[in-house]
């Protein structure tokens, strides 16, 4: 319990209250758990927890701010969302505002996806108190919820057991409007519950609504003589039940049970949605030799549409698109790499499937036009045997051709600004190193100049002009 809460509890004589809190914990059947058990998960569950987020809601009290006769039992509930992949053990415990901790509870889960686990606790209070409750998850990951605050204010009784406020009386009655309903069950159709609170003199009245045994609403209102309060429900399936208005203070009483009945039926079922596909467009990326596509998928109503992309008859991507109503959405195929015969052109197909029908569309795509690039020319080696004949050394060069698809590359070399008469051809698919060499200069110890590689097909590109210089070694001169 915090210092402020301890002081308030002392002011109310809450030593007995704290004892009640310690002794009044009621929970679902617990399994004893050690700290090792709390942290125990299967390997697959631990992996799932690392990828998904575990969350826990702040505990909610059935009566957040209670005012009335004591002892009173207050119920606390919270929801823990746990990522599950395989078998997982959820370990948790309740944390109390007085600093105490509840026993560790363990819930075994299995399956896949995110599981919601609703946990609850009941505490009986015999005196005034303000405090909070929280949930601490110990496994598969340690997470602590936000605090859920509450208060209890007990109405004092005199020695005879009669309330001191003798001149105040409170009464309540309730009814359903309509008491029975038959028709479409939509968020706009439902049952209104109305309660009338009457007091013998003006007073603040605390109340709550109970629906089929569960507290669903409540509040505090000023009643001068009579005042209506209410809530509504929108059932989504046929049901029957009751609602009751409970007065919590300054007097405790309850209304009659307001019974209701709902029969969900559609006057005319909506026709099942039909799906269709249109406007398939393909695009070939010649720089990377890849192909992509997109198309329009339409539906006549709310539907879950599954789709499959195929390239040349092979399935490459599957997925689904959800429509909340009739409409059209775009479905795209990310760029797919083309190789072999597929680089020469082909067909892309999109098939869509809905609740009652399927539709297919096919479109051709253009052949991948290879694009060639060339690296700078570099010196690959030096031949000094020519130095013995009174010439400069011979020089060898290297450059790298790169193509985005299989193709025939035509190119030539340019030495010292003069084009070599020979046009060379190479089959290139990816990277290919090509070489060239020049002889030594007559009556010189040094061979120097410029070198360039020029591609003429399938596209024009140059390596750029590079300078080179090579000198005969001293030993060769001798």
CSV table of C-alpha atoms in Angstrom, one decimal:
chain,number,residue,atom,x,y,z
A,1,UNK,CA,0.0,0.0,0.0
A,2,UNK,CA,1.3,3.5,-0.9
A,3,UNK,CA,2.1,6.1,1.9
A,4,UNK,CA,-1.0,8.1,1.0
A,5,UNK,CA,-3.2,5.0,1.0
A,6,UNK,CA,-1.7,3.9,4.4
A,7,UNK,CA,-2.6,7.3,5.9
A,8,UNK,CA,-6.2,7.2,4.5
A,9,UNK,CA,-6.6,3.6,5.8
A,10,UNK,CA,-5.3,4.7,9.2
A,11,UNK,CA,-7.8,7.6,9.2
A,12,UNK,CA,-10.6,5.1,8.6
A,13,UNK,CA,-9.3,2.6,11.1
A,14,UNK,CA,-8.3,0.4,8.3
A,15,UNK,CA,-6.2,-2.1,10.1
A,16,UNK,CA,-9.1,-4.5,9.8
A,17,UNK,CA,-9.5,-3.5,6.2
A,18,UNK,CA,-5.9,-4.5,5.4
A,19,UNK,CA,-6.5,-7.8,7.2
A,20,UNK,CA,-9.6,-8.4,5.1
A,21,UNK,CA,-7.7,-7.6,1.9
A,22,UNK,CA,-5.0,-10.1,2.8
A,23,UNK,CA,-7.5,-12.8,3.7
A,24,UNK,CA,-10.3,-12.0,1.2
A,25,UNK,CA,-8.5,-12.9,-2.0
A,26,UNK,CA,-10.6,-15.2,-4.1
A,27,UNK,CA,-9.5,-16.5,-7.5
A,28,UNK,CA,-10.0,-19.3,-9.9
A,29,UNK,CA,-8.4,-22.6,-8.9
A,30,UNK,CA,-4.7,-21.9,-8.7
A,31,UNK,CA,-1.8,-24.1,-9.6
A,32,UNK,CA,1.4,-23.8,-7.4
A,33,UNK,CA,4.2,-22.3,-9.4
A,34,UNK,CA,7.8,-21.7,-8.7
A,35,UNK,CA,9.8,-18.9,-10.3
A,36,UNK,CA,11.2,-21.5,-12.7
A,37,UNK,CA,7.7,-22.7,-13.7
A,38,UNK,CA,6.7,-19.0,-14.2
A,39,UNK,CA,9.4,-18.5,-16.7
A,40,UNK,CA,9.0,-21.9,-18.4
A,41,UNK,CA,7.9,-21.9,-22.1
A,42,UNK,CA,8.5,-24.2,-25.0
A,43,UNK,CA,11.1,-23.1,-27.5
A,44,UNK,CA,8.5,-22.4,-30.1
A,45,UNK,CA,6.4,-20.3,-27.7
A,46,UNK,CA,9.5,-18.2,-26.8
A,47,UNK,CA,10.2,-17.6,-30.4
A,48,UNK,CA,6.6,-16.4,-31.0
A,49,UNK,CA,6.7,-14.1,-28.0
A,50,UNK,CA,9.8,-12.5,-29.3
A,51,UNK,CA,8.0,-11.6,-32.5
A,52,UNK,CA,4.6,-10.6,-31.1
A,53,UNK,CA,3.7,-8.2,-28.3
A,54,UNK,CA,2.3,-9.5,-25.0
A,55,UNK,CA,-0.1,-7.1,-23.4
A,56,UNK,CA,-2.3,-6.9,-20.3
A,57,UNK,CA,-5.1,-4.5,-19.5
A,58,UNK,CA,-5.4,-2.5,-16.3
A,59,UNK,CA,-7.7,-4.3,-13.9
A,60,UNK,CA,-11.3,-3.0,-13.8
A,61,UNK,CA,-13.4,-3.1,-10.6
A,62,UNK,CA,-17.0,-4.2,-10.8
A,63,UNK,CA,-17.7,-1.2,-8.5
A,64,UNK,CA,-15.0,1.4,-9.1
A,65,UNK,CA,-16.2,3.9,-6.4
A,66,UNK,CA,-18.5,2.0,-4.0
A,67,UNK,CA,-20.7,3.7,-1.4
A,68,UNK,CA,-23.1,1.7,0.7
A,69,UNK,CA,-23.3,-1.1,3.3
A,70,UNK,CA,-20.3,-3.2,4.3
A,71,UNK,CA,-18.9,-5.8,4.1
A,72,UNK,CA,-18.9,-5.7,0.3
A,73,UNK,CA,-17.3,-7.9,-2.3
A,74,UNK,CA,-15.6,-6.1,-5.2
A,75,UNK,CA,-14.7,-8.1,-8.4
A,76,UNK,CA,-11.6,-7.2,-10.4
A,77,UNK,CA,-11.1,-8.4,-14.0
A,78,UNK,CA,-8.3,-8.0,-16.6
A,79,UNK,CA,-7.5,-9.4,-20.0
A,80,UNK,CA,-4.0,-10.8,-21.0
A,81,UNK,CA,-3.2,-11.1,-24.7
A,82,UNK,CA,-0.5,-13.8,-25.2
A,83,UNK,CA,1.3,-14.6,-28.5
A,84,UNK,CA,1.1,-18.4,-28.8
A,85,UNK,CA,3.0,-20.7,-31.2
A,86,UNK,CA,2.7,-24.3,-30.1
A,87,UNK,CA,2.5,-24.8,-26.3
A,88,UNK,CA,2.9,-21.8,-23.9
A,89,UNK,CA,2.5,-21.4,-20.1
A,90,UNK,CA,1.1,-18.1,-19.0
A,91,UNK,CA,2.2,-17.2,-15.5
A,92,UNK,CA,0.8,-14.2,-13.6
A,93,UNK,CA,0.0,-12.8,-10.2
A,94,UNK,CA,-2.1,-10.0,-8.7
A,95,UNK,CA,-0.3,-6.9,-7.2
A,96,UNK,CA,-2.2,-5.1,-4.4
A,97,UNK,CA,-2.1,-1.4,-3.4
A,98,UNK,CA,-0.8,-2.3,0.1
A,99,UNK,CA,2.4,-3.8,-1.4
A,100,UNK,CA,1.4,-7.5,-1.1
A,101,UNK,CA,1.4,-9.9,-4.0
A,102,UNK,CA,-1.0,-12.8,-4.8
A,103,UNK,CA,0.0,-16.4,-5.5
A,104,UNK,CA,1.4,-17.2,-9.0
A,105,UNK,CA,-1.3,-18.5,-11.3
A,106,UNK,CA,-0.4,-20.7,-14.4
A,107,UNK,CA,-2.6,-21.1,-17.4
A,108,UNK,CA,-1.5,-23.6,-20.1
A,109,UNK,CA,-2.2,-22.5,-23.7
A,110,UNK,CA,-1.6,-24.1,-27.1
A,111,UNK,CA,-2.2,-23.3,-30.7
A,112,UNK,CA,-1.1,-20.5,-32.9
A,113,UNK,CA,-1.8,-16.7,-32.9
A,114,UNK,CA,-2.7,-14.4,-30.1
A,115,UNK,CA,-4.9,-15.8,-27.2
A,116,UNK,CA,-6.9,-13.6,-24.9
A,117,UNK,CA,-7.1,-14.8,-21.3
A,118,UNK,CA,-9.6,-13.2,-18.9
A,119,UNK,CA,-8.4,-13.3,-15.3
A,120,UNK,CA,-10.4,-12.3,-12.2
A,121,UNK,CA,-10.1,-11.7,-8.5
A,122,UNK,CA,-12.6,-10.9,-5.7
A,123,UNK,CA,-11.8,-9.0,-2.5
A,124,UNK,CA,-14.2,-8.5,0.4
A,125,UNK,CA,-13.9,-5.1,2.2
A,126,UNK,CA,-15.3,-4.4,5.7
A,127,UNK,CA,-14.3,-0.8,6.0
A,128,UNK,CA,-13.4,2.4,4.0
A,129,UNK,CA,-10.5,2.1,1.7
A,130,UNK,CA,-9.0,3.5,-1.5
A,131,UNK,CA,-6.4,1.6,-3.5
A,132,UNK,CA,-5.5,-0.1,-6.7
A,133,UNK,CA,-4.9,-3.5,-8.3
A,134,UNK,CA,-2.5,-4.6,-11.0
A,135,UNK,CA,-1.5,-7.7,-12.9
A,136,UNK,CA,2.2,-8.8,-13.2
A,137,UNK,CA,2.8,-11.3,-16.0
A,138,UNK,CA,5.9,-13.4,-15.2
A,139,UNK,CA,6.0,-15.6,-18.3
A,140,UNK,CA,6.5,-16.1,-21.2
A,141,UNK,CA,7.6,-12.4,-20.9
A,142,UNK,CA,7.6,-10.1,-17.9
A,143,UNK,CA,5.0,-7.4,-18.2
A,144,UNK,CA,3.1,-5.3,-15.6
A,145,UNK,CA,-0.2,-3.7,-16.3
A,146,UNK,CA,-1.3,-0.2,-15.4
A,147,UNK,CA,-3.0,0.2,-12.1
A,148,UNK,CA,-6.8,0.0,-11.8
A,149,UNK,CA,-8.0,2.3,-9.0
A,150,UNK,CA,-11.1,1.8,-6.8
A,151,UNK,CA,-12.6,3.1,-3.5
A,152,UNK,CA,-15.0,1.8,-0.9
A,153,UNK,CA,-17.0,4.1,1.4
A,154,UNK,CA,-19.1,2.2,4.0
A,155,UNK,CA,-22.4,3.8,5.2
A,156,UNK,CA,-22.3,3.9,9.1
A,157,UNK,CA,-24.9,2.0,11.0
A,158,UNK,CA,-26.1,2.9,14.5
A,159,UNK,CA,-26.3,0.3,17.4
A,160,UNK,CA,-29.8,-0.8,16.3
A,161,UNK,CA,-28.6,-1.6,12.7
A,162,UNK,CA,-30.8,1.2,11.3
A,163,UNK,CA,-29.2,3.9,9.0
A,164,UNK,CA,-28.7,7.2,10.7
A,165,UNK,CA,-30.2,9.0,7.7
A,166,UNK,CA,-33.7,7.9,8.7
A,167,UNK,CA,-35.6,10.5,6.7
A,168,UNK,CA,-34.2,9.3,3.3
A,169,UNK,CA,-35.7,6.4,1.4
A,170,UNK,CA,-34.7,5.3,-2.1
A,171,UNK,CA,-36.7,3.0,-4.5
A,172,UNK,CA,-36.1,1.8,-8.1
A,173,UNK,CA,-38.0,0.1,-10.9
A,174,UNK,CA,-36.9,-1.0,-14.4
A,175,UNK,CA,-38.3,-2.0,-17.7
A,176,UNK,CA,-37.2,-2.9,-21.2
A,177,UNK,CA,-38.2,-1.0,-24.3
A,178,UNK,CA,-39.2,-3.0,-26.3
A,179,UNK,CA,-39.5,-6.0,-24.1
A,180,UNK,CA,-39.3,-8.3,-27.2
A,181,UNK,CA,-37.9,-7.7,-30.6
A,182,UNK,CA,-37.9,-9.7,-33.8
A,183,UNK,CA,-36.0,-8.6,-36.9
A,184,UNK,CA,-32.6,-7.9,-38.3
A,185,UNK,CA,-29.9,-7.8,-35.5
A,186,UNK,CA,-27.7,-4.8,-36.5
A,187,UNK,CA,-25.9,-2.2,-34.4
A,188,UNK,CA,-28.8,0.1,-35.0
A,189,UNK,CA,-31.4,-2.2,-33.6
A,190,UNK,CA,-31.6,-3.3,-30.0
A,191,UNK,CA,-33.2,-3.0,-26.5
A,192,UNK,CA,-33.2,0.1,-24.3
A,193,UNK,CA,-33.4,-0.5,-20.5
A,194,UNK,CA,-34.9,2.3,-18.5
A,195,UNK,CA,-34.7,2.7,-14.7
A,196,UNK,CA,-36.6,5.1,-12.5
A,197,UNK,CA,-35.0,6.2,-9.2
A,198,UNK,CA,-37.2,7.9,-6.6
A,199,UNK,CA,-36.0,9.5,-3.3
A,200,UNK,CA,-37.9,11.0,-0.4
A,201,UNK,CA,-35.7,14.1,-0.6
A,202,UNK,CA,-32.9,15.4,-2.8
A,203,UNK,CA,-29.8,13.2,-2.6
A,204,UNK,CA,-26.9,11.9,-4.6
A,205,UNK,CA,-27.5,8.3,-5.5
A,206,UNK,CA,-25.0,5.7,-6.6
A,207,UNK,CA,-26.3,2.9,-8.9
A,208,UNK,CA,-25.3,0.1,-11.2
A,209,UNK,CA,-27.0,-2.0,-13.9
A,210,UNK,CA,-26.7,-5.8,-13.9
A,211,UNK,CA,-27.4,-7.7,-17.1
A,212,UNK,CA,-27.9,-11.4,-16.8
A,213,UNK,CA,-25.8,-11.4,-13.6
A,214,UNK,CA,-22.9,-9.2,-14.9
A,215,UNK,CA,-22.4,-5.6,-14.0
A,216,UNK,CA,-22.5,-3.6,-17.3
A,217,UNK,CA,-23.0,0.0,-16.3
A,218,UNK,CA,-23.2,2.4,-13.4
A,219,UNK,CA,-22.7,5.9,-12.1
A,220,UNK,CA,-23.7,8.6,-9.6
A,221,UNK,CA,-26.6,11.1,-10.2
A,222,UNK,CA,-28.3,13.8,-8.2
A,223,UNK,CA,-32.0,12.9,-7.7
A,224,UNK,CA,-34.4,15.6,-6.6
A,225,UNK,CA,-37.5,13.5,-6.5
A,226,UNK,CA,-37.4,11.2,-9.5
A,227,UNK,CA,-34.8,10.5,-12.2
A,228,UNK,CA,-34.4,8.1,-15.1
A,229,UNK,CA,-31.2,6.3,-15.9
A,230,UNK,CA,-30.6,3.6,-18.5
A,231,UNK,CA,-28.4,1.8,-21.0
A,232,UNK,CA,-28.9,-0.2,-24.2
A,233,UNK,CA,-27.7,-3.4,-25.9
A,234,UNK,CA,-27.5,-4.4,-29.6
A,235,UNK,CA,-27.7,-8.3,-29.7
A,236,UNK,CA,-26.2,-9.9,-32.7
A,237,UNK,CA,-27.9,-13.3,-32.1
A,238,UNK,CA,-31.2,-14.5,-30.7
A,239,UNK,CA,-31.4,-14.5,-26.9
A,240,UNK,CA,-33.5,-13.7,-23.8
A,241,UNK,CA,-32.6,-12.5,-20.3
A,242,UNK,CA,-33.1,-9.7,-17.8
A,243,UNK,CA,-31.6,-6.5,-16.5
A,244,UNK,CA,-31.9,-5.1,-12.9
A,245,UNK,CA,-31.1,-1.6,-11.5
A,246,UNK,CA,-29.2,-1.8,-8.2
A,247,UNK,CA,-29.0,1.2,-5.8
A,248,UNK,CA,-25.6,1.2,-3.9
A,249,UNK,CA,-26.0,4.3,-1.8
A,250,UNK,CA,-27.0,6.1,0.3
A,251,UNK,CA,-29.4,3.3,0.8
A,252,UNK,CA,-29.2,-0.2,-0.8
A,253,UNK,CA,-32.1,-1.6,-2.8
A,254,UNK,CA,-32.8,-3.2,-6.2
A,255,UNK,CA,-35.5,-2.8,-8.8
A,256,UNK,CA,-37.6,-5.6,-10.3
A,257,UNK,CA,-36.0,-7.7,-13.1
A,258,UNK,CA,-36.8,-6.3,-16.5
A,259,UNK,CA,-37.1,-9.3,-18.8
A,260,UNK,CA,-36.4,-9.1,-22.6
A,261,UNK,CA,-36.4,-11.4,-25.6
A,262,UNK,CA,-34.7,-11.0,-29.0
A,263,UNK,CA,-35.3,-13.1,-32.2
A,264,UNK,CA,-32.8,-12.3,-34.9
A,265,UNK,CA,-34.1,-12.9,-38.4
A,266,UNK,CA,-33.5,-11.2,-41.7
A,267,UNK,CA,-36.5,-10.4,-43.8
A,268,UNK,CA,-34.5,-11.0,-47.0
A,269,UNK,CA,-30.9,-12.4,-47.0
A,270,UNK,CA,-28.5,-10.3,-48.9
A,271,UNK,CA,-27.2,-12.0,-52.1
A,272,UNK,CA,-23.7,-13.4,-51.9
A,273,UNK,CA,-21.0,-11.1,-53.4
A,274,UNK,CA,-19.5,-11.8,-56.8
A,275,UNK,CA,-15.9,-11.1,-57.7
A,276,UNK,CA,-14.3,-10.0,-60.9
A,277,UNK,CA,-10.8,-9.0,-62.2
A,278,UNK,CA,-9.9,-6.5,-64.9
A,279,UNK,CA,-7.3,-4.0,-66.2
A,280,UNK,CA,-4.2,-6.3,-65.9
A,281,UNK,CA,-1.1,-4.3,-66.8
A,282,UNK,CA,2.4,-5.8,-67.1
A,283,UNK,CA,5.7,-3.9,-67.0
A,284,UNK,CA,9.2,-5.3,-68.0
A,285,UNK,CA,12.2,-3.6,-66.3
A,286,UNK,CA,15.0,-3.9,-68.9
A,287,UNK,CA,17.6,-2.5,-66.5
A,288,UNK,CA,17.2,-5.5,-64.1
A,289,UNK,CA,15.4,-8.0,-66.4
A,290,UNK,CA,12.4,-8.3,-64.1
A,291,UNK,CA,8.7,-8.1,-64.7
A,292,UNK,CA,5.9,-6.8,-62.5
A,293,UNK,CA,2.1,-6.3,-62.8
A,294,UNK,CA,-1.1,-4.9,-61.3
A,295,UNK,CA,-4.8,-5.4,-61.8
A,296,UNK,CA,-8.2,-4.3,-60.5
A,297,UNK,CA,-10.2,-6.7,-58.3
A,298,UNK,CA,-13.9,-5.9,-57.8
A,299,UNK,CA,-16.7,-7.3,-55.6
A,300,UNK,CA,-20.5,-6.6,-55.5
A,301,UNK,CA,-20.6,-6.7,-51.7
A,302,UNK,CA,-18.7,-7.5,-48.5
A,303,UNK,CA,-16.3,-10.4,-49.3
A,304,UNK,CA,-13.0,-12.0,-48.6
A,305,UNK,CA,-11.2,-12.4,-52.0
A,306,UNK,CA,-8.3,-14.8,-52.5
A,307,UNK,CA,-6.0,-14.3,-55.4
A,308,UNK,CA,-3.0,-16.1,-57.1
A,309,UNK,CA,-0.4,-14.6,-59.5
A,310,UNK,CA,1.2,-16.9,-62.1
A,311,UNK,CA,4.1,-16.2,-64.5
A,312,UNK,CA,4.1,-18.5,-67.5
A,313,UNK,CA,1.9,-21.0,-65.7
A,314,UNK,CA,3.9,-21.1,-62.4
A,315,UNK,CA,2.3,-19.8,-59.2
A,316,UNK,CA,4.6,-17.1,-57.8
A,317,UNK,CA,2.4,-15.3,-55.2
A,318,UNK,CA,-0.8,-15.8,-53.2
A,319,UNK,CA,-2.8,-13.7,-50.9
A,320,UNK,CA,-6.2,-12.3,-50.1
A,321,UNK,CA,-8.0,-8.9,-50.0
A,322,UNK,CA,-10.9,-8.1,-47.6
A,323,UNK,CA,-13.8,-5.9,-48.8
A,324,UNK,CA,-16.2,-4.4,-46.1
A,325,UNK,CA,-18.5,-3.4,-48.9
A,326,UNK,CA,-18.9,-3.4,-52.7
A,327,UNK,CA,-15.9,-1.8,-54.4
A,328,UNK,CA,-12.7,-2.1,-56.4
A,329,UNK,CA,-9.1,-2.5,-55.1
A,330,UNK,CA,-5.7,-2.8,-56.8
A,331,UNK,CA,-3.7,-6.0,-56.4
A,332,UNK,CA,0.0,-5.8,-57.4
A,333,UNK,CA,2.7,-8.4,-58.3
A,334,UNK,CA,6.1,-7.2,-57.2
A,335,UNK,CA,8.9,-7.5,-59.8
A,336,UNK,CA,9.9,-11.0,-60.5
A,337,UNK,CA,13.4,-11.9,-61.9
A,338,UNK,CA,13.4,-13.4,-65.5
A,339,UNK,CA,15.8,-16.0,-66.7
A,340,UNK,CA,16.2,-18.5,-69.5
A,341,UNK,CA,13.2,-18.7,-71.9
A,342,UNK,CA,11.2,-16.4,-69.5
A,343,UNK,CA,13.5,-13.5,-70.4
A,344,UNK,CA,12.3,-13.8,-74.0
A,345,UNK,CA,8.7,-12.8,-73.1
A,346,UNK,CA,5.7,-14.7,-71.8
A,347,UNK,CA,2.3,-14.3,-70.0
A,348,UNK,CA,1.1,-13.3,-66.5
A,349,UNK,CA,-2.2,-14.5,-65.1
A,350,UNK,CA,-4.2,-13.4,-62.1
A,351,UNK,CA,-7.0,-15.6,-60.7
A,352,UNK,CA,-9.4,-14.4,-58.0
A,353,UNK,CA,-11.8,-16.5,-55.9
A,354,UNK,CA,-14.8,-15.2,-53.9
A,355,UNK,CA,-17.7,-16.8,-52.0
A,356,UNK,CA,-19.6,-17.9,-55.1
A,357,UNK,CA,-17.4,-17.5,-58.1
A,358,UNK,CA,-13.9,-17.1,-59.6
A,359,UNK,CA,-12.5,-15.0,-62.4
A,360,UNK,CA,-9.2,-15.0,-64.3
A,361,UNK,CA,-7.3,-12.6,-66.5
A,362,UNK,CA,-4.1,-13.1,-68.6
A,363,UNK,CA,-1.8,-10.5,-70.2
A,364,UNK,CA,1.5,-10.9,-72.2
A,365,UNK,CA,4.7,-9.2,-71.1
A,366,UNK,CA,7.6,-7.9,-73.2
A,367,UNK,CA,10.9,-9.7,-73.6
A,368,UNK,CA,13.7,-8.5,-71.5
A,369,UNK,CA,16.0,-6.4,-73.7
A,370,UNK,CA,19.5,-6.9,-72.4
A,371,UNK,CA,21.5,-3.8,-71.4
A,372,UNK,CA,25.3,-3.8,-71.4
A,373,UNK,CA,27.7,-1.8,-69.3
A,374,UNK,CA,31.5,-1.9,-69.2
A,375,UNK,CA,34.0,-1.1,-66.4
A,376,UNK,CA,37.1,1.1,-66.7
A,377,UNK,CA,40.1,-0.4,-68.4
A,378,UNK,CA,42.9,-1.4,-66.1
A,379,UNK,CA,46.5,-2.7,-66.7
A,380,UNK,CA,46.5,-6.5,-66.2
A,381,UNK,CA,50.2,-7.2,-66.8
A,382,UNK,CA,53.5,-6.1,-68.3
A,383,UNK,CA,55.7,-8.0,-70.8
A,384,UNK,CA,59.4,-7.2,-70.4
A,385,UNK,CA,60.8,-9.6,-73.0
A,386,UNK,CA,60.5,-6.9,-75.6
A,387,UNK,CA,63.0,-4.8,-73.7
A,388,UNK,CA,65.8,-7.0,-74.8
A,389,UNK,CA,65.1,-6.1,-78.4
A,390,UNK,CA,65.5,-2.4,-77.7
A,391,UNK,CA,61.8,-1.8,-77.4
A,392,UNK,CA,59.6,-0.6,-74.5
A,393,UNK,CA,57.6,-3.3,-72.6
A,394,UNK,CA,54.4,-4.8,-73.9
A,395,UNK,CA,51.2,-4.0,-71.9
A,396,UNK,CA,48.1,-6.1,-71.3
A,397,UNK,CA,44.7,-4.6,-70.4
A,398,UNK,CA,41.5,-5.9,-68.8
A,399,UNK,CA,37.9,-4.7,-68.7
A,400,UNK,CA,34.6,-6.3,-67.5
A,401,UNK,CA,31.4,-6.5,-69.6
A,402,UNK,CA,28.1,-6.8,-67.7
A,403,UNK,CA,24.7,-7.6,-69.2
A,404,UNK,CA,21.2,-7.8,-67.6
A,405,UNK,CA,20.3,-10.8,-69.8
A,406,UNK,CA,22.0,-13.2,-72.1
A,407,UNK,CA,23.1,-11.4,-75.3
A,408,UNK,CA,25.8,-11.1,-77.9
A,409,UNK,CA,28.1,-8.1,-77.3
A,410,UNK,CA,30.0,-6.4,-80.1
A,411,UNK,CA,32.9,-4.2,-79.2
A,412,UNK,CA,36.3,-2.9,-80.3
A,413,UNK,CA,39.5,-1.4,-78.6
A,414,UNK,CA,40.9,2.1,-79.2
A,415,UNK,CA,44.7,2.4,-78.6
A,416,UNK,CA,46.2,5.9,-78.6
A,417,UNK,CA,43.1,7.3,-80.2
A,418,UNK,CA,43.2,4.8,-83.1
A,419,UNK,CA,40.4,2.3,-83.6
A,420,UNK,CA,41.4,-1.3,-83.9
A,421,UNK,CA,40.0,-2.6,-87.2
A,422,UNK,CA,38.7,-5.8,-85.6
A,423,UNK,CA,35.2,-5.8,-84.1
A,424,UNK,CA,35.0,-8.6,-81.5
A,425,UNK,CA,31.9,-10.6,-80.3
A,426,UNK,CA,31.3,-12.3,-77.0
A,427,UNK,CA,28.3,-14.1,-75.5
A,428,UNK,CA,27.6,-12.4,-72.1
A,429,UNK,CA,25.2,-13.3,-69.4
A,430,UNK,CA,26.1,-11.4,-66.3
A,431,UNK,CA,29.8,-10.5,-66.0
A,432,UNK,CA,32.6,-11.3,-68.5
A,433,UNK,CA,36.3,-10.2,-68.4
A,434,UNK,CA,37.8,-9.3,-71.8
A,435,UNK,CA,41.5,-8.5,-72.4
A,436,UNK,CA,43.7,-6.8,-74.9
A,437,UNK,CA,47.4,-6.1,-75.3
A,438,UNK,CA,49.8,-3.8,-77.1
A,439,UNK,CA,53.5,-4.2,-78.1
A,440,UNK,CA,56.5,-2.2,-76.9
A,441,UNK,CA,57.5,1.1,-78.6
A,442,UNK,CA,60.5,0.9,-80.9
A,443,UNK,CA,63.8,2.4,-79.6
A,444,UNK,CA,62.3,3.4,-76.3
A,445,UNK,CA,62.5,2.2,-72.7
A,446,UNK,CA,58.9,3.3,-72.0
A,447,UNK,CA,55.6,2.3,-73.5
A,448,UNK,CA,52.7,4.8,-72.8
A,449,UNK,CA,49.5,6.1,-74.3
A,450,UNK,CA,45.7,5.8,-73.9
A,451,UNK,CA,43.4,2.8,-74.1
A,452,UNK,CA,39.6,2.6,-74.4
A,453,UNK,CA,36.9,-0.2,-74.9
A,454,UNK,CA,33.9,0.8,-77.0
A,455,UNK,CA,30.7,-1.4,-77.1
A,456,UNK,CA,28.5,-0.9,-80.2
A,457,UNK,CA,25.8,-3.6,-79.6
A,458,UNK,CA,23.2,-4.3,-78.2
A,459,UNK,CA,23.7,-0.7,-76.9
A,460,UNK,CA,26.5,1.9,-77.2
A,461,UNK,CA,28.7,2.4,-74.2
A,462,UNK,CA,32.3,3.2,-73.5
A,463,UNK,CA,34.8,2.3,-70.7
A,464,UNK,CA,36.2,5.8,-71.0
A,465,UNK,CA,39.7,6.7,-72.0
A,466,UNK,CA,42.4,5.5,-69.6
A,467,UNK,CA,46.1,6.5,-69.6
A,468,UNK,CA,48.8,3.9,-69.2
A,469,UNK,CA,52.6,3.9,-68.8
A,470,UNK,CA,55.1,1.1,-68.5
A,471,UNK,CA,59.0,1.2,-68.3
A,472,UNK,CA,61.6,-1.5,-68.9
A,473,UNK,CA,63.3,-2.6,-65.7
A,474,UNK,CA,67.0,-1.7,-65.1
A,475,UNK,CA,68.1,-5.3,-65.4
A,476,UNK,CA,66.6,-5.6,-68.9
A,477,UNK,CA,68.4,-2.4,-70.0
A,478,UNK,CA,71.7,-3.9,-69.0
